[in-house]
XYZ file of N, CA and C in Angstrom:
450
model
N -19.138 18.598 -2.254
C -17.843 18.408 -1.629
C -16.758 18.824 -2.611
N -15.869 19.655 -2.160
C -14.796 20.149 -3.020
C -13.711 19.096 -3.195
N -13.099 19.107 -4.369
C -11.980 18.203 -4.606
C -10.738 18.766 -3.931
N -9.794 17.913 -3.588
C -8.587 18.401 -2.911
C -7.740 19.283 -3.817
N -6.970 20.172 -3.194
C -6.111 21.074 -3.953
C -4.647 20.668 -3.877
N -4.321 19.771 -2.987
C -2.945 19.281 -2.874
C -2.962 17.759 -2.873
N -1.802 17.163 -3.027
C -1.696 15.713 -3.130
C -2.371 15.003 -1.960
N -2.987 13.889 -2.273
C -3.668 13.082 -1.254
C -2.852 11.839 -0.894
N -1.553 11.908 -1.110
C -0.667 10.774 -0.802
C -0.903 10.250 0.604
N -0.693 11.142 1.574
C -0.696 10.692 2.967
C -2.080 10.208 3.396
N -3.128 10.929 3.023
C -4.472 10.487 3.420
C -4.826 9.154 2.758
N -4.346 8.924 1.557
C -4.570 7.643 0.888
C -3.804 6.537 1.592
N -2.555 6.796 1.944
C -1.756 5.808 2.673
C -2.407 5.478 4.014
N -2.873 6.496 4.730
C -3.532 6.277 6.018
C -4.800 5.434 5.866
N -5.592 5.722 4.855
C -6.824 4.955 4.638
C -6.509 3.518 4.273
N -5.497 3.309 3.457
C -5.094 1.954 3.100
C -4.665 1.181 4.341
N -3.873 1.799 5.207
C -3.448 1.157 6.454
C -4.665 0.827 7.322
N -5.598 1.750 7.434
C -6.817 1.521 8.222
C -7.604 0.324 7.690
N -7.789 0.267 6.375
C -8.533 -0.837 5.773
C -7.803 -2.168 5.940
N -6.492 -2.151 5.788
C -5.721 -3.384 5.960
C -5.783 -3.866 7.410
N -5.654 -2.950 8.365
C -5.717 -3.336 9.775
C -7.067 -3.959 10.130
N -8.121 -3.554 9.436
C -9.460 -4.054 9.724
C -9.760 -5.389 9.043
N -8.954 -5.781 8.073
C -9.213 -7.021 7.339
C -9.063 -8.213 8.281
N -9.954 -9.183 8.164
C -9.990 -10.327 9.084
C -8.674 -11.101 9.140
N -7.973 -11.213 8.031
C -6.711 -11.957 8.011
C -5.606 -11.224 8.761
N -5.679 -9.898 8.799
C -4.599 -9.095 9.369
C -4.913 -8.558 10.767
N -6.190 -8.333 11.056
C -6.636 -7.652 12.259
C -6.091 -8.287 13.540
N -5.278 -7.510 14.255
C -4.751 -7.944 15.538
C -3.641 -8.980 15.477
N -3.313 -9.451 14.284
C -2.301 -10.502 14.142
C -1.044 -9.978 13.457
N -1.248 -9.130 12.456
C -0.157 -8.628 11.623
C 0.073 -7.153 11.940
N 1.324 -6.767 12.069
C 1.666 -5.351 12.253
C 1.546 -4.656 10.900
N 0.575 -3.734 10.779
C 0.380 -2.975 9.543
C 0.738 -1.526 9.852
N 1.760 -1.005 9.163
C 2.289 0.322 9.467
C 2.381 1.179 8.199
N 2.296 2.505 8.348
C 2.408 3.391 7.191
C 3.853 3.613 6.733
N 4.797 2.966 7.366
C 6.206 3.059 6.990
C 6.988 1.978 7.712
N 8.266 1.886 7.409
C 9.135 0.889 8.031
C 9.045 1.037 9.548
N 8.647 -0.018 10.261
C 8.468 0.092 11.704
C 9.779 0.146 12.487
N 10.884 -0.097 11.831
C 12.181 -0.047 12.506
C 12.551 -1.380 13.129
N 13.819 -1.552 13.377
C 14.305 -2.811 13.934
C 13.759 -3.091 15.332
N 13.515 -2.047 16.122
C 13.019 -2.253 17.484
C 11.554 -2.675 17.505
N 10.830 -2.414 16.433
C 9.412 -2.769 16.359
C 9.155 -3.947 15.422
N 10.197 -4.656 15.076
C 10.064 -5.768 14.132
C 9.185 -6.870 14.727
N 8.210 -7.322 13.945
C 7.296 -8.393 14.340
C 7.476 -9.563 13.376
N 6.944 -10.719 13.738
C 7.068 -11.903 12.884
C 6.304 -11.740 11.578
N 5.177 -10.987 11.616
C 4.400 -10.746 10.407
C 4.137 -9.252 10.293
N 4.583 -8.675 9.179
C 4.459 -7.227 8.992
C 4.011 -6.902 7.568
N 3.236 -5.829 7.472
C 2.912 -5.203 6.194
C 3.172 -3.716 6.412
N 3.982 -3.124 5.543
C 4.252 -1.691 5.698
C 4.482 -1.044 4.340
N 4.295 0.270 4.324
C 4.438 1.036 3.094
C 5.888 1.444 2.906
N 6.375 1.258 1.693
C 7.716 1.682 1.311
C 7.618 3.097 0.733
N 8.587 3.518 -0.008
C 8.662 4.883 -0.534
C 7.559 5.187 -1.546
N 6.824 6.281 -1.313
C 5.798 6.742 -2.245
C 6.455 7.543 -3.364
N 5.977 7.339 -4.587
C 6.468 8.127 -5.720
C 5.263 8.661 -6.494
N 5.466 9.756 -7.220
C 4.341 10.402 -7.886
C 4.757 11.069 -9.181
N 3.771 11.198 -10.072
C 3.878 12.063 -11.240
C 2.597 12.884 -11.285
N 2.671 14.038 -11.885
C 1.498 14.900 -11.955
C 1.360 15.415 -13.371
N 0.146 15.336 -13.887
C -0.139 15.879 -15.219
C -1.058 17.076 -15.066
N -0.790 18.089 -15.860
C -1.657 19.264 -15.857
C -1.866 19.705 -17.301
N -3.019 20.303 -17.539
C -3.298 20.737 -18.916
C -2.362 21.871 -19.341
N -2.105 21.933 -20.614
C -1.300 23.026 -21.154
C -2.217 24.035 -21.832
N -1.712 25.211 -21.998
C -2.435 26.272 -22.706
C -3.733 26.665 -21.994
N -3.722 26.610 -20.673
C -4.885 27.090 -19.915
C -4.394 28.082 -18.880
N -5.271 28.967 -18.483
C -4.890 29.952 -17.478
C -5.659 29.679 -16.190
N -5.219 30.301 -15.119
C -5.882 30.119 -13.839
C -5.530 28.785 -13.203
N -6.216 28.493 -12.128
C -5.966 27.243 -11.426
C -6.369 26.074 -12.317
N -5.512 25.075 -12.404
C -5.720 23.968 -13.314
C -6.111 22.696 -12.560
N -6.976 21.913 -13.162
C -7.276 20.590 -12.632
C -6.105 19.693 -13.004
N -5.587 18.992 -12.023
C -4.413 18.151 -12.238
C -4.735 16.694 -11.967
N -4.026 15.834 -12.659
C -4.134 14.409 -12.403
C -2.880 13.999 -11.643
N -3.068 13.562 -10.398
C -1.967 13.134 -9.545
C -1.951 11.616 -9.540
N -0.909 11.033 -10.089
C -0.767 9.574 -10.106
C 0.410 9.211 -9.220
N 0.149 8.336 -8.248
C 1.226 7.946 -7.352
C 1.179 6.462 -7.044
N 2.299 5.986 -6.542
C 2.491 4.569 -6.282
C 2.692 4.358 -4.788
N 1.979 3.361 -4.260
C 2.134 2.956 -2.863
C 2.619 1.506 -2.865
N 3.917 1.292 -2.646
C 4.409 -0.076 -2.567
C 4.256 -0.613 -1.139
N 3.634 -1.772 -1.020
C 3.487 -2.427 0.271
C 4.478 -3.575 0.355
N 5.172 -3.667 1.461
C 6.092 -4.772 1.702
C 5.482 -5.692 2.745
N 5.538 -6.968 2.476
C 5.024 -8.006 3.370
C 6.216 -8.828 3.834
N 6.324 -9.057 5.139
C 7.418 -9.864 5.686
C 6.828 -10.872 6.658
N 7.229 -12.127 6.494
C 6.789 -13.195 7.390
C 8.017 -13.979 7.849
N 8.146 -14.136 9.155
C 9.226 -14.942 9.742
C 8.609 -15.795 10.853
N 9.405 -16.708 11.389
C 8.961 -17.484 12.540
C 8.144 -18.715 12.211
N 8.027 -19.073 10.966
C 7.311 -20.297 10.588
C 8.294 -21.456 10.555
N 7.779 -22.676 10.580
C 8.643 -23.851 10.712
C 9.471 -24.174 9.468
N 8.936 -23.829 8.271
C 9.675 -24.124 7.046
C 9.292 -23.129 5.955
N 9.972 -23.229 4.808
C 9.710 -22.292 3.711
C 8.288 -22.420 3.178
N 7.772 -23.635 3.113
C 6.421 -23.818 2.603
C 5.404 -23.097 3.486
N 5.489 -23.260 4.779
C 4.568 -22.580 5.702
C 4.752 -21.063 5.632
N 5.995 -20.645 5.482
C 6.286 -19.204 5.399
C 5.665 -18.596 4.153
N 5.902 -19.221 3.004
C 5.400 -18.652 1.757
C 3.883 -18.810 1.624
N 3.317 -19.828 2.245
C 1.858 -19.951 2.288
C 1.267 -18.761 3.045
N 1.906 -18.398 4.161
C 1.412 -17.241 4.931
C 1.617 -15.939 4.163
N 2.744 -15.769 3.482
C 2.964 -14.578 2.653
C 1.844 -14.469 1.623
N 1.495 -15.574 0.990
C 0.436 -15.588 -0.010
C -0.907 -15.179 0.604
N -1.186 -15.607 1.828
C -2.426 -15.229 2.517
C -2.458 -13.719 2.782
N -1.328 -13.151 3.170
C -1.278 -11.712 3.431
C -1.435 -10.904 2.144
N -0.831 -11.374 1.062
C -0.999 -10.711 -0.239
C -2.468 -10.797 -0.670
N -3.103 -11.937 -0.432
C -4.521 -12.086 -0.787
C -5.384 -11.098 0.006
N -5.025 -10.824 1.255
C -5.765 -9.840 2.060
C -5.643 -8.447 1.446
N -4.457 -8.098 0.964
C -4.259 -6.806 0.294
C -5.122 -6.749 -0.962
N -5.121 -7.836 -1.737
C -5.949 -7.887 -2.952
C -7.432 -7.712 -2.600
N -7.882 -8.343 -1.513
C -9.278 -8.204 -1.073
C -9.631 -6.754 -0.762
N -8.751 -6.078 -0.029
C -9.019 -4.687 0.359
C -9.174 -3.806 -0.876
N -8.300 -3.982 -1.849
C -8.372 -3.178 -3.075
C -9.605 -3.555 -3.890
N -9.918 -4.834 -3.977
C -11.090 -5.268 -4.742
C -12.388 -4.767 -4.110
N -12.425 -4.705 -2.779
C -13.632 -4.264 -2.081
C -13.880 -2.761 -2.202
N -12.817 -1.971 -2.374
C -12.978 -0.510 -2.449
C -11.958 0.062 -3.432
N -12.161 -0.159 -4.746
C -11.161 0.220 -5.745
C -11.002 1.713 -5.980
N -11.750 2.533 -5.257
C -11.525 3.974 -5.360
C -11.285 4.589 -3.981
N -11.087 3.762 -2.972
C -10.885 4.237 -1.595
C -11.827 5.408 -1.313
N -13.092 5.117 -1.300
C -14.144 6.135 -1.254
C -14.016 7.112 -0.086
N -13.316 6.744 0.963
C -13.169 7.653 2.104
C -12.182 8.785 1.825
N -11.399 8.676 0.750
C -10.396 9.696 0.439
C -10.903 10.548 -0.719
N -11.176 11.793 -0.431
C -11.687 12.720 -1.444
C -10.656 12.914 -2.563
N -11.104 12.805 -3.809
C -10.235 13.034 -4.954
C -9.679 11.775 -5.585
N -9.626 10.677 -4.839
C -9.096 9.436 -5.412
C -10.124 8.877 -6.387
N -9.654 8.588 -7.593
C -10.539 8.068 -8.625
C -10.396 6.564 -8.804
N -9.173 6.056 -8.671
C -8.942 4.636 -8.940
C -7.707 4.163 -8.197
N -7.795 2.949 -7.671
C -6.681 2.298 -6.992
C -6.607 0.880 -7.549
N -5.422 0.432 -7.955
C -5.292 -0.920 -8.465
C -3.886 -1.444 -8.220
N -3.788 -2.752 -8.160
C -2.494 -3.404 -7.996
C -1.875 -3.559 -9.378
N -0.642 -3.042 -9.519
C 0.002 -3.107 -10.826
C 1.088 -4.174 -10.910
N 1.644 -4.572 -9.763
C 2.636 -5.653 -9.807
C 2.793 -6.279 -8.424
N 3.267 -7.519 -8.449
C 3.536 -8.261 -7.213
C 4.799 -9.077 -7.429
N 5.544 -9.247 -6.356
C 6.703 -10.133 -6.397
C 6.857 -10.794 -5.031
N 7.457 -11.969 -5.024
C 7.672 -12.704 -3.777
C 9.102 -13.218 -3.733
N 9.601 -13.395 -2.511
C 10.954 -13.906 -2.320
C 11.005 -14.647 -0.989
N 11.966 -15.554 -0.868
C 12.131 -16.263 0.402
C 13.591 -16.637 0.584
N 13.924 -16.929 1.812
C 15.288 -17.332 2.100
C 15.400 -17.904 3.494
N 16.553 -18.478 3.765
C 16.827 -19.081 5.072
C 17.786 -18.188 5.842
N 17.567 -18.087 7.145
C 18.470 -17.384 8.038
C 18.786 -18.321 9.199
N 19.769 -18.009 10.016
C 20.035 -18.858 11.185
C 18.816 -18.990 12.112
N 17.927 -17.973 12.090
C 16.729 -18.011 12.928
C 15.575 -18.745 12.255
N 15.723 -19.117 10.990
C 14.662 -19.805 10.267
C 14.314 -19.086 8.978
N 13.284 -19.558 8.291
C 12.919 -18.974 6.993
C 12.272 -17.597 7.133
N 12.502 -16.783 6.115
C 11.850 -15.474 5.996
C 11.269 -15.394 4.596
N 10.029 -14.975 4.520
C 9.372 -14.767 3.234
C 8.977 -13.317 3.099
N 8.955 -12.829 1.878
C 8.558 -11.440 1.658
C 7.823 -11.318 0.334
N 7.071 -10.244 0.244
C 6.386 -9.909 -1.004
C 6.355 -8.401 -1.127
N 6.254 -7.959 -2.349
C 6.093 -6.534 -2.644
C 4.852 -6.418 -3.512
N 3.895 -5.623 -3.051
C 2.656 -5.395 -3.785
C 2.610 -3.912 -4.126
N 2.640 -3.598 -5.411
C 2.674 -2.209 -5.846
C 1.266 -1.776 -6.243
N 0.821 -0.703 -5.600
C -0.515 -0.173 -5.835
C -0.382 1.189 -6.494
N -1.063 1.366 -7.619
C -1.096 2.665 -8.288
C -2.403 3.366 -7.942
N -2.314 4.679 -7.776
C -3.464 5.494 -7.399
C -3.558 6.663 -8.379
N -4.761 6.951 -8.822
C -5.016 8.135 -9.630
C -5.978 9.032 -8.856
N -5.590 10.287 -8.692
C -6.426 11.259 -7.991
C -6.581 12.506 -8.853
N -7.668 13.206 -8.618
C -7.942 14.452 -9.330
C -7.810 15.605 -8.334
N -6.975 16.568 -8.682
C -6.730 17.736 -7.824
C -7.141 18.995 -8.560
N -7.622 19.963 -7.826
C -7.974 21.249 -8.457
C -7.096 22.356 -7.920
């Protein structure tokens, strides 16, 4: 099987969304999207991908087509609303973050995506607040990906 010749950003994001949608904690309950679902599609529990960023390393002093290391970041945003209080809201946010951790731990190289060598969570943050409609909790889970391109 040949290694990819262009960035695997989108195929990696799609596979991550597929795996998250299949996870028992999220399946059929949480809206998991490859990008901001928009205000018209807002659900009480959402996980979606924020802006992808990348850097690429290539060897120097070589001729011809070069093998490149494509490193990119997939930030996932988790939003939970509609719970009775902040404790219930943040408990649910924590459960959704744990589901993301499970997916990465179960397949740390996203084997379905050709060229991906390693996927890992590099940072997490959580926040909560009150609105007139009730509490809202959120988390940001940053996933780094290393892929090999030819």
